[in-house]
Coordinates of C-alpha atoms and ligand atoms in Angstrom, one line a residue:
M1281 CA -31.8 129.7 21.6
D1282 CA -32.8 126.1 21.4
V1283 CA -31.7 123.6 24.1
T1284 CA -29.6 121.5 21.7
V1285 CA -27.5 124.6 20.4
I1286 CA -26.9 125.4 24.2
L1287 CA -25.8 122.0 24.8
V1288 CA -23.4 121.8 21.9
L1289 CA -22.0 125.1 23.0
I1290 CA -21.4 123.9 26.4
I1291 CA -19.7 120.6 25.1
V1292 CA -17.6 122.6 22.7
F1293 CA -16.5 125.1 25.6
C1294 CA -15.8 122.1 28.0
V1295 CA -13.8 120.2 25.5
T1296 CA -12.0 123.3 24.4
F1297 CA -11.2 124.2 28.1
F1298 CA -10.2 120.6 28.8
F1299 CA -7.6 120.6 26.1
M1300 CA -6.3 124.3 26.6
K1301 CA -5.9 123.5 30.3
Q1302 CA -3.7 120.4 29.3
R1303 CA -1.6 122.5 26.8
K1304 CA -0.8 125.4 29.1
H1305 CA 3.1 125.2 29.6
L1306 CA 3.2 121.6 29.5
P1307 CA 5.8 119.8 27.1
P1308 CA 4.2 119.0 23.7
G1309 CA 2.8 115.5 23.1
H1310 CA -0.4 113.7 23.2
F1311 CA -3.7 114.9 24.6
R1312 CA -5.4 113.1 27.5
F1313 CA -8.6 111.6 26.5
P1314 CA -10.9 111.0 29.2
I1315 CA -10.6 107.6 30.9
F1316 CA -7.9 106.0 28.7
G1317 CA -5.3 108.9 28.4
S1318 CA -3.4 109.1 25.0
V1319 CA -5.5 106.5 23.2
F1320 CA -3.4 106.5 20.0
L1321 CA -0.2 106.3 21.4
L1322 CA -1.4 103.4 23.8
R1323 CA -2.4 101.3 20.9
K1324 CA 1.2 101.7 19.4
L1325 CA 2.8 101.0 22.7
A1326 CA 0.7 97.9 22.9
K1327 CA 2.0 96.6 19.7
Q1328 CA 5.7 97.5 19.7
R1329 CA 8.6 98.0 22.0
K1330 CA 8.3 101.1 23.9
H1331 CA 11.5 102.7 23.3
L1332 CA 11.2 102.3 19.7
V1333 CA 7.9 103.9 19.7
F1334 CA 9.3 106.8 21.9
A1335 CA 12.4 107.2 19.7
E1336 CA 9.9 108.0 16.7
E1337 CA 7.7 110.3 18.9
A1338 CA 10.9 112.2 19.9
K1339 CA 11.5 113.0 16.2
R1340 CA 8.1 114.6 16.1
Y1341 CA 7.9 116.4 19.5
G1342 CA 11.5 116.9 20.6
G1343 CA 13.6 116.0 23.5
I1344 CA 10.8 116.4 26.1
F1345 CA 7.3 115.2 25.3
R1346 CA 4.2 114.0 27.4
W1347 CA 1.6 111.3 27.3
Y1348 CA -1.1 109.7 29.5
L1349 CA -2.0 106.6 30.9
G1350 CA -5.4 107.2 32.2
K1351 CA -5.0 110.4 34.3
Q1352 CA -1.4 109.9 34.8
M1353 CA 1.1 112.2 32.9
F1354 CA 4.2 110.6 31.6
V1355 CA 7.3 112.6 30.2
V1356 CA 9.9 111.0 28.0
L1357 CA 13.3 112.7 28.0
S1358 CA 15.7 112.3 25.0
G1359 CA 19.4 113.3 24.7
T1360 CA 22.1 113.7 27.1
D1361 CA 21.6 117.5 28.1
V1362 CA 18.0 117.0 29.1
I1363 CA 18.5 113.7 30.8
N1364 CA 21.5 115.3 32.9
E1365 CA 19.4 118.3 33.7
A1366 CA 16.7 116.3 35.2
L1367 CA 18.8 113.4 37.0
V1368 CA 21.7 115.5 38.0
K1369 CA 21.1 119.1 38.2
K1370 CA 17.6 118.8 39.4
A1371 CA 18.0 115.5 41.2
E1372 CA 16.3 116.8 44.3
V1373 CA 13.0 117.0 42.3
F1374 CA 13.4 114.2 39.6
S1375 CA 14.5 111.3 41.9
D1376 CA 11.3 109.9 43.4
R1377 CA 9.9 106.7 42.0
P1378 CA 6.4 106.4 40.5
P1379 CA 3.6 105.1 42.9
R1380 CA 2.9 101.4 42.3
A1381 CA -0.5 100.9 43.8
G1382 CA -1.5 97.3 43.3
S1383 CA 2.0 96.2 42.3
A1384 CA 3.7 93.1 43.7
F1385 CA 6.6 95.4 45.0
A1386 CA 5.6 97.8 47.6
S1387 CA 7.4 101.3 47.8
K1388 CA 10.0 99.7 50.2
G1389 CA 13.7 98.8 50.1
I1390 CA 16.0 100.8 47.9
A1391 CA 14.8 100.6 44.1
W1392 CA 11.2 101.4 44.5
S1393 CA 11.1 103.9 47.6
N1394 CA 11.1 107.6 47.3
Y1395 CA 14.1 109.9 47.4
G1396 CA 14.2 110.6 51.1
N1397 CA 15.7 109.6 54.4
Y1398 CA 14.5 105.9 54.3
W1399 CA 15.8 105.4 50.9
R1400 CA 19.2 107.3 51.7
E1401 CA 19.9 105.4 54.8
L1402 CA 19.1 102.0 53.3
R1403 CA 21.1 102.9 50.3
R1404 CA 24.2 104.0 52.3
F1405 CA 24.2 101.0 54.6
T1406 CA 23.8 98.4 51.5
Y1407 CA 26.4 100.3 49.5
R1408 CA 29.0 100.1 52.4
T1409 CA 28.2 96.6 53.2
L1410 CA 28.6 95.6 49.7
R1411 CA 31.8 97.5 49.2
D1412 CA 33.3 96.3 52.5
F1413 CA 32.3 92.7 51.8
G1414 CA 35.0 90.2 51.6
V1415 CA 37.3 91.9 54.2
G1416 CA 38.9 89.0 55.9
K1417 CA 36.7 86.5 53.8
T1418 CA 36.7 85.2 50.4
S1419 CA 36.6 88.5 48.4
T1420 CA 34.0 89.3 45.8
E1421 CA 36.7 88.7 43.1
E1422 CA 37.5 85.3 44.4
K1423 CA 33.9 84.4 44.2
I1424 CA 33.5 85.4 40.7
N1425 CA 36.6 83.5 39.9
A1426 CA 35.5 80.4 41.5
E1427 CA 32.3 80.6 39.3
I1428 CA 34.4 81.2 36.3
A1429 CA 36.2 78.0 36.9
V1430 CA 33.0 76.0 37.1
V1431 CA 31.9 77.5 33.9
S1432 CA 35.2 76.8 32.2
E1433 CA 34.8 73.2 33.2
F1434 CA 31.3 72.9 31.6
L1435 CA 32.5 74.6 28.6
K1436 CA 35.6 72.3 28.2
T1437 CA 33.0 69.3 28.1
S1438 CA 30.9 70.7 25.3
K1439 CA 33.4 69.5 22.7
G1440 CA 32.0 71.8 19.9
Q1441 CA 28.2 71.1 20.7
P1442 CA 26.1 74.1 20.9
V1443 CA 25.8 75.5 24.6
S1444 CA 23.5 77.6 26.2
V1445 CA 26.1 80.2 27.5
S1446 CA 23.1 82.2 28.8
A1447 CA 22.2 79.5 31.2
L1448 CA 25.5 79.3 32.4
M1449 CA 25.8 83.2 32.9
Q1450 CA 22.6 83.1 34.8
K1451 CA 24.0 80.6 37.4
L1452 CA 27.4 82.1 37.6
V1453 CA 25.9 85.7 38.4
A1454 CA 23.4 84.2 40.7
N1455 CA 25.9 82.3 42.8
V1456 CA 27.9 85.5 43.2
I1457 CA 24.9 87.2 44.6
Y1458 CA 23.9 84.3 46.8
G1459 CA 27.6 84.2 48.0
I1460 CA 27.4 87.8 49.0
I1461 CA 24.1 87.7 50.6
F1462 CA 23.8 84.2 52.2
G1463 CA 27.2 83.1 52.1
R1464 CA 26.3 80.1 50.0
R1465 CA 26.6 78.8 46.4
Y1466 CA 24.7 76.0 44.5
D1467 CA 25.7 73.3 42.3
Y1468 CA 24.7 74.1 38.8
S1469 CA 22.6 70.9 38.6
D1470 CA 20.7 71.5 41.8
P1471 CA 16.9 71.7 40.9
E1472 CA 16.4 74.4 43.8
F1473 CA 18.9 76.8 42.1
D1474 CA 16.7 76.6 39.0
R1475 CA 13.8 77.2 41.1
V1476 CA 15.2 80.3 42.7
T1477 CA 16.9 82.0 39.8
K1478 CA 13.7 81.6 38.0
L1479 CA 11.9 83.7 40.7
S1480 CA 14.1 86.7 40.1
N1481 CA 13.6 86.2 36.3
V1482 CA 9.8 86.5 36.9
L1483 CA 10.2 89.3 39.3
N1484 CA 12.3 91.2 36.8
S1485 CA 10.1 90.4 33.6
A1486 CA 7.8 92.9 32.0
S1487 CA 7.5 96.6 32.3
P1488 CA 8.0 98.1 35.9
I1489 CA 5.0 100.3 35.0
S1490 CA 2.0 98.1 34.6
A1491 CA -1.1 99.6 32.9
T1492 CA -3.0 98.0 35.7
F1493 CA -1.7 100.6 38.2
F1494 CA -3.6 103.3 36.4
L1495 CA -6.6 101.8 34.6
P1496 CA -9.1 99.4 35.7
K1497 CA -8.3 95.7 34.8
F1498 CA -10.6 95.3 31.7
L1499 CA -9.2 98.7 30.2
A1500 CA -5.6 97.8 31.0
K1501 CA -5.9 94.7 28.6
Y1502 CA -6.5 97.3 25.9
V1503 CA -3.1 98.8 26.6
N1504 CA -1.1 95.5 27.3
T1505 CA -2.8 92.1 27.3
R1506 CA 0.2 90.8 29.4
D1507 CA 0.3 93.4 32.1
A1508 CA -2.5 91.9 34.5
E1509 CA -1.2 88.4 34.0
T1510 CA 2.4 89.4 34.7
E1511 CA 1.4 91.3 37.9
E1512 CA -0.1 88.0 39.1
R1513 CA 2.8 86.0 38.3
R1514 CA 5.0 88.5 40.0
K1515 CA 3.0 88.4 43.2
K1516 CA 3.2 84.8 43.4
A1517 CA 7.0 84.8 42.8
L1518 CA 7.3 87.4 45.5
D1519 CA 5.5 85.1 48.1
D1520 CA 7.9 82.3 47.1
M1521 CA 10.8 84.5 47.3
A1522 CA 9.7 85.6 50.9
C1523 CA 9.3 82.0 52.0
Y1524 CA 13.0 81.4 50.6
V1525 CA 14.5 84.4 52.3
S1526 CA 12.8 83.8 55.6
A1527 CA 14.2 80.3 55.6
Q1528 CA 17.7 81.7 54.9
I1529 CA 17.2 84.1 57.9
E1530 CA 16.3 81.3 60.2
E1531 CA 19.2 79.2 59.3
H1532 CA 21.5 82.0 59.8
K1533 CA 20.1 82.8 63.1
A1534 CA 20.8 79.4 64.4
T1535 CA 24.4 79.5 63.6
F1536 CA 24.9 83.4 64.1
D1537 CA 28.2 84.6 65.8
S1538 CA 28.7 88.1 66.1
N1539 CA 32.5 87.6 66.2
N1540 CA 32.3 85.8 62.9
I1541 CA 30.3 87.7 60.3
R1542 CA 30.0 85.5 57.1
D1543 CA 27.8 87.5 54.8
F1544 CA 25.3 90.4 54.2
L1545 CA 22.6 88.5 56.1
D1546 CA 24.9 88.3 59.2
I1547 CA 25.5 92.1 59.1
Y1548 CA 21.9 92.6 58.9
L1549 CA 21.2 90.2 61.9
D1550 CA 24.0 92.1 63.9
T1551 CA 22.4 95.5 63.1
D1552 CA 18.8 94.1 63.9
R1553 CA 20.0 93.0 67.3
D1554 CA 21.1 96.6 67.9
S1555 CA 17.9 97.9 67.1
E1556 CA 16.1 95.4 69.4
D1557 CA 18.2 96.9 72.1
G1558 CA 15.9 99.9 71.9
K1559 CA 17.3 101.9 69.1
Q1560 CA 15.0 102.8 66.2
S1561 CA 16.7 102.0 63.0
I1562 CA 15.5 101.9 59.4
I1563 CA 17.8 98.9 59.1
N1564 CA 15.2 96.3 60.3
K1565 CA 13.8 93.0 59.4
E1566 CA 11.3 94.4 57.0
S1567 CA 13.5 96.9 55.1
M1568 CA 16.1 94.2 54.9
F1569 CA 13.8 91.7 53.2
W1570 CA 13.3 94.1 50.7
V1571 CA 16.8 95.2 50.1
I1572 CA 17.6 91.4 49.5
V1573 CA 14.9 91.2 47.0
D1574 CA 16.2 94.5 45.3
I1575 CA 19.6 92.9 45.1
F1576 CA 18.4 89.6 43.7
V1577 CA 16.1 91.2 41.2
A1578 CA 18.4 94.2 40.0
G1579 CA 21.5 92.3 40.3
T1580 CA 21.1 89.0 38.5
E1581 CA 19.1 89.6 35.2
T1582 CA 20.9 92.7 34.4
T1583 CA 24.4 91.5 34.7
K1584 CA 23.5 88.1 32.9
T1585 CA 21.8 89.9 30.2
T1586 CA 24.7 92.2 29.5
L1587 CA 26.9 89.2 29.4
D1588 CA 24.7 87.4 27.0
W1589 CA 24.8 90.1 24.4
A1590 CA 28.6 90.4 25.1
F1591 CA 29.1 86.8 23.9
L1592 CA 26.6 87.1 21.0
Y1593 CA 28.6 90.2 19.7
L1594 CA 31.9 88.3 20.2
S1595 CA 30.7 85.3 18.3
E1596 CA 29.2 87.4 15.4
F1597 CA 32.3 89.5 15.1
P1598 CA 35.3 87.3 15.2
D1599 CA 37.6 89.9 14.3
V1600 CA 36.6 91.8 17.5
Q1601 CA 36.9 88.6 19.4
K1602 CA 40.4 88.0 17.9
K1603 CA 41.6 91.5 18.9
C1604 CA 40.4 91.1 22.4
Q1605 CA 42.4 87.8 22.7
E1606 CA 45.3 89.1 21.1
E1607 CA 45.5 92.0 23.5
I1608 CA 45.0 89.7 26.5
E1609 CA 47.8 87.5 25.1
K1610 CA 50.2 90.4 24.6
V1611 CA 49.4 92.4 27.9
I1612 CA 48.7 89.6 30.3
G1613 CA 50.0 86.4 28.8
G1614 CA 48.6 83.0 30.2
K1615 CA 48.0 84.2 33.9
P1616 CA 44.5 84.5 35.3
I1617 CA 43.2 88.1 34.7
E1618 CA 42.6 90.2 37.6
Y1619 CA 40.4 93.4 38.0
R1620 CA 43.3 95.5 38.5
D1621 CA 44.5 94.4 35.0
R1622 CA 41.6 96.3 33.6
N1623 CA 43.4 99.7 32.6
S1624 CA 46.0 98.1 30.5
L1625 CA 43.4 96.2 28.2
V1626 CA 42.2 99.2 26.0
Y1627 CA 40.6 97.3 23.3
V1628 CA 38.8 94.9 25.6
N1629 CA 37.5 97.9 27.7
A1630 CA 36.3 99.7 24.4
T1631 CA 34.6 96.3 23.5
I1632 CA 32.8 96.2 26.8
M1633 CA 31.7 99.8 26.4
E1634 CA 30.5 99.1 23.0
V1635 CA 28.4 96.2 24.2
H1636 CA 26.7 98.4 26.9
R1637 CA 26.1 101.0 24.1
H1638 CA 24.8 98.8 21.4
C1639 CA 22.5 96.6 23.5
C1640 CA 21.4 99.3 25.5
M1641 CA 20.1 96.9 28.1
A1642 CA 17.8 99.4 29.9
P1643 CA 16.6 101.6 27.1
L1644 CA 14.1 103.6 29.3
N1645 CA 16.1 103.3 32.5
L1646 CA 14.2 102.9 35.5
P1647 CA 11.2 105.2 35.9
H1648 CA 11.7 108.4 37.9
C1649 CA 9.0 110.6 39.2
T1650 CA 8.8 114.3 40.3
S1651 CA 8.4 115.2 43.9
Q1652 CA 7.0 118.8 43.3
D1653 CA 6.1 121.2 40.4
T1654 CA 9.0 122.1 38.4
T1655 CA 10.5 123.1 35.0
L1656 CA 12.4 121.3 32.4
G1657 CA 13.8 122.9 29.2
G1658 CA 11.2 125.7 29.7
Y1659 CA 8.2 123.5 30.2
H1660 CA 6.1 123.0 33.3
I1661 CA 6.4 119.5 34.9
P1662 CA 3.8 119.0 37.6
E1663 CA 4.6 117.0 40.8
G1664 CA 3.8 113.4 40.3
T1665 CA 4.9 113.2 36.6
I1666 CA 6.5 110.0 35.7
I1667 CA 9.6 110.4 33.9
F1668 CA 11.4 108.0 31.4
P1669 CA 15.1 109.1 31.0
M1670 CA 15.4 107.2 27.6
Q1671 CA 19.0 106.0 27.7
Y1672 CA 18.3 104.7 24.1
S1673 CA 18.2 108.2 22.7
V1674 CA 21.6 108.7 23.9
S1675 CA 23.2 105.4 22.7
R1676 CA 21.6 105.8 19.2
D1677 CA 22.5 109.5 19.0
P1678 CA 24.2 110.1 15.5
K1679 CA 25.7 113.4 16.6
L1680 CA 27.6 111.4 19.5
F1681 CA 28.0 108.0 17.7
K1682 CA 28.8 108.0 13.9
D1683 CA 26.7 105.1 12.3
P1684 CA 25.1 104.2 15.6
E1685 CA 23.6 101.1 14.6
K1686 CA 27.2 99.6 13.6
F1687 CA 29.0 97.6 16.4
D1688 CA 32.4 99.3 16.5
P1689 CA 34.6 99.2 19.7
T1690 CA 37.1 101.5 17.9
R1691 CA 34.8 104.4 18.5
F1692 CA 35.9 104.4 22.1
I1693 CA 39.7 104.7 21.1
D1694 CA 41.4 107.7 20.1
S1695 CA 44.1 108.2 17.5
K1696 CA 46.8 107.9 20.2
G1697 CA 45.3 104.3 21.1
Q1698 CA 43.9 105.7 24.3
L1699 CA 40.4 104.8 25.8
I1700 CA 37.9 107.6 25.3
N1701 CA 35.8 107.3 28.3
N1702 CA 34.1 110.5 28.4
L1703 CA 31.4 109.6 25.9
P1704 CA 28.0 109.8 27.6
I1705 CA 26.8 106.2 27.5
V1706 CA 25.4 105.7 30.9
P1707 CA 24.3 102.1 31.2
F1708 CA 24.1 102.6 35.0
S1709 CA 22.3 105.8 34.8
T1710 CA 23.5 108.9 36.6
G1711 CA 22.6 111.2 39.6
P1712 CA 21.8 110.0 43.1
R1713 CA 19.7 107.0 41.7
V1714 CA 22.8 105.7 39.9
C1715 CA 22.9 101.9 40.0
L1716 CA 24.0 100.7 43.3
G1717 CA 25.5 97.5 42.0
E1718 CA 27.7 99.3 39.3
A1719 CA 31.0 98.1 40.8
L1720 CA 30.0 94.7 41.3
A1721 CA 28.5 94.5 37.8
R1722 CA 31.5 96.0 36.2
T1723 CA 34.0 93.6 38.0
E1724 CA 31.9 90.6 36.9
I1725 CA 31.6 91.6 33.3
F1726 CA 35.3 92.4 32.9
L1727 CA 36.4 89.1 34.8
V1728 CA 34.0 86.8 33.0
I1729 CA 34.6 88.1 29.5
T1730 CA 38.4 88.5 29.7
N1731 CA 39.1 84.9 31.6
L1732 CA 36.7 83.2 29.2
L1733 CA 38.0 84.7 26.1
Q1734 CA 41.6 83.8 27.3
M1735 CA 40.6 80.1 27.3
F1736 CA 37.9 79.8 24.6
N1737 CA 36.7 80.8 21.2
F1738 CA 32.9 81.5 20.7
S1739 CA 31.2 81.1 17.4
P1740 CA 27.5 81.1 16.2
E1741 CA 25.5 77.8 16.7
N1742 CA 25.1 77.7 12.8
P1743 CA 27.9 79.6 11.0
D1744 CA 25.8 79.4 7.8
K1745 CA 22.7 81.1 9.4
P1746 CA 22.9 84.8 10.6
Q1747 CA 22.9 85.2 14.4
D1748 CA 19.5 86.0 16.0
F1749 CA 19.9 89.2 17.5
A1750 CA 16.4 89.9 18.2
C1751 CA 15.0 91.0 21.7
D1752 CA 12.5 89.1 23.7
V1753 CA 9.5 91.3 23.3
T1754 CA 7.9 90.0 26.6
Q1755 CA 10.6 91.8 28.6
S1756 CA 11.0 95.5 29.1
L1757 CA 14.9 95.2 29.3
N1758 CA 16.6 94.5 26.0
V1759 CA 17.0 90.7 26.7
A1760 CA 18.3 88.5 23.9
V1761 CA 16.0 85.8 22.6
P1762 CA 17.3 82.3 23.7
F1763 CA 20.4 81.2 21.7
K1764 CA 23.3 78.8 21.9
L1765 CA 26.9 79.1 20.8
R1766 CA 29.6 76.9 19.9
V1767 CA 32.7 76.9 22.1
S1768 CA 36.1 75.5 21.6
K1769 CA 39.2 75.4 23.6
R1770 CA 42.1 77.7 22.5
W1771 CA 44.8 75.3 23.6
Ligands
HEM837 C1 25.1 95.3 33.7 C2 24.5 95.4 34.9 C3 23.7 96.4 35.5 C4 23.1 97.4 34.8 C5 23.2 97.8 33.3 C6 22.3 98.2 35.6 C7 21.6 99.4 35.5 C8 20.8 100.0 36.3 C9 20.0 101.2 36.1 C10 19.9 101.8 34.6 C11 19.3 101.5 37.2 C12 18.3 102.7 37.3 C13 19.0 104.0 37.8 C14 18.1 105.2 37.8 O1 16.9 105.0 38.4 O2 18.3 106.2 37.5 C15 19.8 100.6 38.2 C16 19.4 100.8 39.6 C17 19.8 99.9 40.5 N1 20.7 98.7 40.5 FE1 21.5 98.3 38.9 N2 22.4 97.5 37.0 C18 23.2 96.5 36.8 C19 23.6 95.6 37.9 C20 23.2 95.7 39.1 C21 23.8 94.8 40.2 C22 24.8 93.7 40.0 C23 23.1 95.2 41.5 C24 23.2 94.6 42.8 C25 24.3 94.4 43.4 C26 22.3 96.2 41.1 C27 21.4 97.0 41.9 C28 20.6 98.2 41.7 C29 19.7 98.9 42.6 C30 19.7 98.4 44.1 C31 19.2 99.9 41.8 C32 18.3 101.0 42.5 C33 19.1 102.2 42.8 C34 18.1 103.2 43.5 O3 17.0 103.5 43.3 O4 18.6 104.0 44.4 N3 22.3 96.5 39.6 N4 20.5 99.7 37.7

């Protein structure tokens, strides 16, 4: 046989073996081409929003499909059942986080560490501290109300001129977090406030999975031209954040009094002192730095973005806004609204649920990773597979939500006028990795929306032009493009 024929046969055998090996028991989806991974899908992902591309792919391949970035296998999960099976029933295996070699964020702190003792202990400590916070001090609810009062004063002076409600929400939410962690707040016109809040915005921007983690830089550009640049900006922002947090720690040390614990940082200083006495503790200076970064990053942009969407929808749908206001007037009257009032405001709650569902702020959730070989829906999922539990597939599922593109709070109200709260929208995710700040976020969102609606009407900047509901394509979260609203006093 001639050498060329032998070579051709060898190549055909290798290629066939390569593809057969990939196919074996794995979920359907895209092949892995050498070096790049799933070339054709990657081109699509470079041009369009990921969750929209994945939603189309899921129509082709079903609720569990695979693709590759370099050698790394990814699996996208669509639909409530399959997401629950992974995140709840098989949580022990599906709750790691992806490796982020070369990322600005190390695998430290809560959000990016693997499912294990380090994560569990940090999470438990932080959860307890956030929950207990305010005992004997200004409670979290009071902090939120104080910020709502400041925002109201700004809105009163706007006199019908277009206002960046979004900028106000950012400062409101950031001050609540600063209050909890550092026991301080900033004046809204303080340039230092702008500088620090921008840091959390940079740290939050773009995909948490950068192509640069899996491909050489020059190839990563092919997949996403912004990824490498974003990682550089994130690293710089993280350095600046480290300086800021260190300065706060030094300030607190100088005035620390263990009989007068003022905030999260004081609790940490107290705990760290214990560990210096000889006890080995996971709660130490380094881990706490990362927890503070986690709370900054995860706790500001997310809540602010949800509030942005809420005010956009309320101004776009004046009938929904009016019904919320009527319910508030009827049930609460003119007194300030407290969080304990929430159960009596059915329509308002339904509106908030519809905001979460429709904006679907985290369409792909945070990525998870498998800690060992496992199966899902009958398919083999190898250890180290990166999992995208696609929340968007649930919030746009026509079997669960009739006419899913329509914004309609009444879908969450039954024929007896009761709130339907067993529909599977999970903006805060589910399973052991569920959002740590859910209670805080829910409190903020409820208090801000109700108290501001009690006092003000919100309308589009230009009533003759349709509201811009587009998402900022540079962000991995569904973040609204910058917008302004007109705000007028109700009485
Ligand atoms: C509307 C507001 C918010 C939304 C929609 C939201 C949503 C989410 C989602 C989808 C996750 C990923 C869960 C998973 O991996 O399965 C998450 C994780 C997390 N969130 Fe939130 N979040 C919000 C506000 C907050 C706030 C206010 C804080 C801080 C106080 C916070 C802290 C965290 C942390 C630390 C994690 C990582 C949890 C872990 O890995 O164990 N979030 N959040």
